[in-house]
Amino acid sequence: AQSVTQLDSQVPVFEEAPVELRCNYSSSVSVYLFWYVQYPNQGLQLLLKYLSGSTLVKGINGFEAEFNKSQTSFHLRKPSVHISDTAEYFCAVMSRGYKLSFGAGTTVTVRA
Amino acid sequence: NAGVTQTPKFRILKIGQSMTLQCTQDMNHNYMYWYRQDPGMGLKLIYYSVGAGITDKGEVPNGYNVSRSTTEDFPLRLELAAPSQTSVYFCASSSGGVDTQYFGPGTRLTVL
């Protein structure tokens, strides 16, 4: 079985500053990794995913994430955030059976 | 192309009442999922379906039932509502495997 730990529950950040959201997973088998974003009162939408190949994955809205197999991590970064990036971010893992396991989420609040 | 739609958006139930949460997708996806989202807990898989007539339990199926008579629809049934079922419910669909799951806007259910 796999589990996902998002190390920060809340991340306040100023507009135009960089942000990093940390995600660690545990799994004994190969995994596929995802980041989803949930804007207030909306469903989740995919930011990016790692399936194979290059460990640096670029997603929508200027986000990127790096897969680190030795540290079992998949941290999400953005070099300069906007007010509109205020949202909840979920890391998720998929392995056998193609079912997603989600982390508890990180709330990002961007302030002017 | 509406994607994944869910009805109702909000509902308040009394303990012991029953209701059906509706989910419809127009992307011709074979796979459909029901999740519940509780504060600070991420999303938990309730049930999923890999095609019409095929359903299976997820991580937290107790107190719920599903059916899948068509590709488009995947209703979730609560038979005897309990306060522990107060949550936000999300339906999702995908082409299967590691393909992106597309989420509906959610149903906020309160059981009093």
GROMACS .gro file of C-alpha atoms in nm:
model
  224
    1ALA     CA    1   0.000   0.000   0.000
    2GLN     CA    2   0.115   0.352  -0.060
    3SER     CA    3   0.074   0.666   0.147
    4VAL     CA    4   0.130   1.032   0.076
    5THR     CA    5   0.253   1.294   0.321
    6GLN     CA    6   0.228   1.661   0.247
    7LEU     CA    7   0.464   1.820   0.492
    8ASP     CA    8   0.299   2.161   0.516
    9SER     CA    9  -0.070   2.209   0.581
   10GLN     CA   10  -0.062   2.586   0.526
   11VAL     CA   11   0.181   2.799   0.326
   12PRO     CA   12   0.138   3.176   0.332
   13VAL     CA   13   0.340   3.357   0.065
   14PHE     CA   14   0.368   3.707  -0.075
   15GLU     CA   15   0.281   3.783  -0.435
   16GLU     CA   16   0.577   3.739  -0.676
   17ALA     CA   17   0.768   3.531  -0.422
   18PRO     CA   18   0.863   3.168  -0.493
   19VAL     CA   19   0.679   2.880  -0.333
   20GLU     CA   20   0.763   2.513  -0.273
   21LEU     CA   21   0.511   2.254  -0.158
   22ARG     CA   22   0.662   1.936  -0.021
   23CYS     CA   23   0.531   1.588  -0.087
   24ASN     CA   24   0.675   1.253   0.022
   25TYR     CA   25   0.534   0.914  -0.056
   26SER     CA   26   0.589   0.560   0.058
   27SER     CA   27   0.552   0.270  -0.178
   28SER     CA   28   0.734  -0.055  -0.237
   29VAL     CA   29   0.661  -0.052  -0.607
   30SER     CA   30   0.695   0.190  -0.896
   31VAL     CA   31   0.455   0.479  -0.875
   32TYR     CA   32   0.304   0.750  -1.083
   33LEU     CA   33   0.281   1.092  -0.920
   34PHE     CA   34   0.035   1.377  -0.957
   35TRP     CA   35  -0.032   1.726  -0.831
   36TYR     CA   36  -0.389   1.859  -0.835
   37VAL     CA   37  -0.516   2.207  -0.750
   38GLN     CA   38  -0.851   2.295  -0.600
   39TYR     CA   39  -0.963   2.657  -0.625
   40PRO     CA   40  -1.223   2.775  -0.374
   41ASN     CA   41  -1.560   2.601  -0.417
   42GLN     CA   42  -1.445   2.405  -0.722
   43GLY     CA   43  -1.345   2.051  -0.808
   44LEU     CA   44  -0.987   1.937  -0.851
   45GLN     CA   45  -0.792   1.991  -1.170
   46LEU     CA   46  -0.462   1.840  -1.275
   47LEU     CA   47  -0.152   2.059  -1.251
   48LEU     CA   48   0.103   1.803  -1.366
   49LYS     CA   49   0.198   1.438  -1.350
   50TYR     CA   50   0.508   1.221  -1.356
   51LEU     CA   51   0.479   0.889  -1.538
   52SER     CA   52   0.836   0.820  -1.655
   53GLY     CA   53   1.135   0.986  -1.819
   54SER     CA   54   1.269   1.324  -1.714
   55THR     CA   55   1.240   1.377  -1.342
   56LEU     CA   56   1.157   1.747  -1.387
   57VAL     CA   57   0.796   1.785  -1.491
   58LYS     CA   58   0.642   2.108  -1.610
   59GLY     CA   59   0.273   2.175  -1.565
   60ILE     CA   60   0.014   2.442  -1.618
   61ASN     CA   61   0.025   2.796  -1.478
   62GLY     CA   62   0.406   2.798  -1.442
   63PHE     CA   63   0.427   2.512  -1.191
   64GLU     CA   64   0.689   2.240  -1.202
   65ALA     CA   65   0.775   1.941  -0.987
   66GLU     CA   66   1.079   1.720  -0.944
   67PHE     CA   67   1.061   1.346  -0.886
   68ASN     CA   68   1.335   1.220  -0.655
   69LYS     CA   69   1.327   0.843  -0.632
   70SER     CA   70   1.599   0.811  -0.367
   71GLN     CA   71   1.419   1.053  -0.135
   72THR     CA   72   1.070   0.936  -0.242
   73SER     CA   73   0.967   1.295  -0.295
   74PHE     CA   74   0.774   1.494  -0.553
   75HIS     CA   75   0.795   1.859  -0.451
   76LEU     CA   76   0.600   2.126  -0.637
   77ARG     CA   77   0.750   2.469  -0.713
   78LYS     CA   78   0.663   2.798  -0.872
   79PRO     CA   79   0.923   3.075  -0.904
   80SER     CA   80   0.677   3.365  -0.874
   81VAL     CA   81   0.321   3.330  -0.744
   82HIS     CA   82   0.014   3.541  -0.818
   83ILE     CA   83  -0.290   3.616  -0.608
   84SER     CA   84  -0.482   3.376  -0.833
   85ASP     CA   85  -0.263   3.086  -0.711
   86THR     CA   86  -0.444   3.095  -0.378
   87ALA     CA   87  -0.587   2.744  -0.358
   88GLU     CA   88  -0.548   2.402  -0.200
   89TYR     CA   89  -0.291   2.171  -0.357
   90PHE     CA   90  -0.300   1.793  -0.339
   91CYS     CA   91  -0.023   1.548  -0.408
   92ALA     CA   92  -0.138   1.202  -0.519
   93VAL     CA   93   0.020   0.866  -0.588
   94MET     CA   94  -0.097   0.589  -0.817
   95SER     CA   95   0.047   0.240  -0.836
   96ARG     CA   96  -0.106  -0.102  -0.882
   97GLY     CA   97  -0.475  -0.097  -0.963
   98TYR     CA   98  -0.450   0.257  -1.100
   99LYS     CA   99  -0.623   0.408  -0.799
  100LEU     CA  100  -0.517   0.746  -0.663
  101SER     CA  101  -0.414   0.798  -0.301
  102PHE     CA  102  -0.421   1.164  -0.199
  103GLY     CA  103  -0.227   1.358   0.057
  104ALA     CA  104  -0.409   1.576   0.310
  105GLY     CA  105  -0.353   1.891   0.106
  106THR     CA  106  -0.159   2.217   0.141
  107THR     CA  107  -0.345   2.546   0.153
  108VAL     CA  108  -0.154   2.823  -0.024
  109THR     CA  109  -0.255   3.179   0.057
  110VAL     CA  110  -0.096   3.448  -0.157
  111ARG     CA  111  -0.094   3.798  -0.012
  112ALA     CA  112  -0.023   4.127  -0.187
  113ASN     CA  113  -1.868   1.961  -2.364
  114ALA     CA  114  -1.975   1.994  -2.000
  115GLY     CA  115  -1.723   1.742  -1.859
  116VAL     CA  116  -1.835   1.596  -1.525
  117THR     CA  117  -2.153   1.734  -1.373
  118GLN     CA  118  -2.291   1.665  -1.027
  119THR     CA  119  -2.627   1.735  -0.868
  120PRO     CA  120  -2.726   1.866  -0.624
  121LYS     CA  121  -2.462   2.122  -0.523
  122PHE     CA  122  -2.580   2.132  -0.161
  123ARG     CA  123  -2.806   1.913   0.050
  124ILE     CA  124  -2.903   1.886   0.415
  125LEU     CA  125  -3.032   1.549   0.534
  126LYS     CA  126  -3.173   1.430   0.862
  127ILE     CA  127  -3.026   1.121   1.026
  128GLY     CA  128  -3.176   0.808   0.871
  129GLN     CA  129  -3.290   0.971   0.547
  130SER     CA  130  -3.169   0.846   0.213
  131MET     CA  131  -3.061   1.023  -0.103
  132THR     CA  132  -2.885   0.975  -0.434
  133LEU     CA  133  -2.601   1.194  -0.555
  134GLN     CA  134  -2.602   1.217  -0.932
  135CYS     CA  135  -2.294   1.219  -1.154
  136THR     CA  136  -2.283   1.240  -1.533
  137GLN     CA  137  -1.991   1.268  -1.773
  138ASP     CA  138  -1.998   1.339  -2.146
  139MET     CA  139  -1.640   1.241  -2.232
  140ASN     CA  140  -1.719   0.874  -2.303
  141HIS     CA  141  -1.488   0.768  -2.021
  142ASN     CA  142  -1.505   0.408  -1.907
  143TYR     CA  143  -1.371   0.477  -1.557
  144MET     CA  144  -1.568   0.669  -1.297
  145TYR     CA  145  -1.497   0.734  -0.929
  146TRP     CA  146  -1.661   0.868  -0.615
  147TYR     CA  147  -1.452   1.041  -0.350
  148ARG     CA  148  -1.531   1.212  -0.024
  149GLN     CA  149  -1.330   1.506   0.105
  150ASP     CA  150  -1.311   1.579   0.474
  151PRO     CA  151  -1.119   1.878   0.616
  152GLY     CA  152  -0.750   1.804   0.660
  153MET     CA  153  -0.792   1.451   0.526
  154GLY     CA  154  -0.753   1.477   0.150
  155LEU     CA  155  -0.980   1.271  -0.072
  156LYS     CA  156  -1.079   0.913   0.002
  157LEU     CA  157  -1.208   0.676  -0.266
  158ILE     CA  158  -1.556   0.541  -0.192
  159TYR     CA  159  -1.639   0.336  -0.503
  160TYR     CA  160  -1.522   0.315  -0.859
  161SER     CA  161  -1.633   0.163  -1.188
  162VAL     CA  162  -1.433   0.045  -1.488
  163GLY     CA  163  -1.731   0.028  -1.719
  164ALA     CA  164  -2.107  -0.011  -1.738
  165GLY     CA  165  -2.221  -0.291  -1.510
  166ILE     CA  166  -1.890  -0.314  -1.320
  167THR     CA  167  -1.831  -0.151  -0.983
  168ASP     CA  168  -1.591  -0.210  -0.697
  169LYS     CA  169  -1.526  -0.083  -0.347
  170GLY     CA  170  -1.267   0.177  -0.267
  171GLU     CA  171  -1.115   0.269   0.065
  172VAL     CA  172  -1.432   0.386   0.250
  173PRO     CA  173  -1.740   0.212   0.101
  174ASN     CA  174  -1.944   0.150   0.417
  175GLY     CA  175  -2.282   0.324   0.414
  176TYR     CA  176  -2.284   0.378   0.038
  177ASN     CA  177  -2.398   0.197  -0.273
  178VAL     CA  178  -2.342   0.258  -0.643
  179SER     CA  179  -2.466   0.138  -0.977
  180ARG     CA  180  -2.345   0.188  -1.332
  181SER     CA  181  -2.610   0.108  -1.589
  182THR     CA  182  -2.472   0.343  -1.857
  183THR     CA  183  -2.130   0.477  -1.951
  184GLU     CA  184  -2.240   0.833  -1.870
  185ASP     CA  185  -2.397   0.797  -1.525
  186PHE     CA  186  -2.261   0.683  -1.191
  187PRO     CA  187  -2.501   0.763  -0.905
  188LEU     CA  188  -2.402   0.727  -0.540
  189ARG     CA  189  -2.670   0.617  -0.294
  190LEU     CA  190  -2.679   0.685   0.080
  191GLU     CA  191  -2.939   0.459   0.240
  192LEU     CA  192  -2.940   0.561   0.608
  193ALA     CA  193  -2.766   0.893   0.644
  194ALA     CA  194  -2.541   0.938   0.948
  195PRO     CA  195  -2.357   1.248   1.075
  196SER     CA  196  -2.028   1.079   0.982
  197GLN     CA  197  -2.132   1.112   0.618
  198THR     CA  198  -2.123   1.491   0.636
  199SER     CA  199  -1.864   1.571   0.373
  200VAL     CA  200  -1.801   1.707   0.025
  201TYR     CA  201  -1.847   1.442  -0.242
  202PHE     CA  202  -1.663   1.449  -0.573
  203CYS     CA  203  -1.725   1.242  -0.880
  204ALA     CA  204  -1.447   1.193  -1.136
  205SER     CA  205  -1.397   1.016  -1.465
  206SER     CA  206  -1.104   0.906  -1.678
  207SER     CA  207  -1.009   0.692  -1.976
  208GLY     CA  208  -0.844   0.455  -1.731
  209GLY     CA  209  -0.492   0.361  -1.631
  210VAL     CA  210  -0.272   0.662  -1.565
  211ASP     CA  211  -0.489   0.898  -1.767
  212THR     CA  212  -0.600   1.219  -1.601
  213GLN     CA  213  -0.903   1.203  -1.376
  214TYR     CA  214  -1.148   1.487  -1.440
  215PHE     CA  215  -1.346   1.603  -1.139
  216GLY     CA  216  -1.694   1.744  -1.102
  217PRO     CA  217  -1.766   2.055  -0.892
  218GLY     CA  218  -1.874   1.856  -0.587
  219THR     CA  219  -2.180   1.808  -0.366
  220ARG     CA  220  -2.169   1.946  -0.013
  221LEU     CA  221  -2.375   1.719   0.213
  222THR     CA  222  -2.465   1.788   0.574
  223VAL     CA  223  -2.636   1.526   0.791
  224LEU     CA  224  -2.802   1.659   1.106
   0.00000   0.00000   0.00000
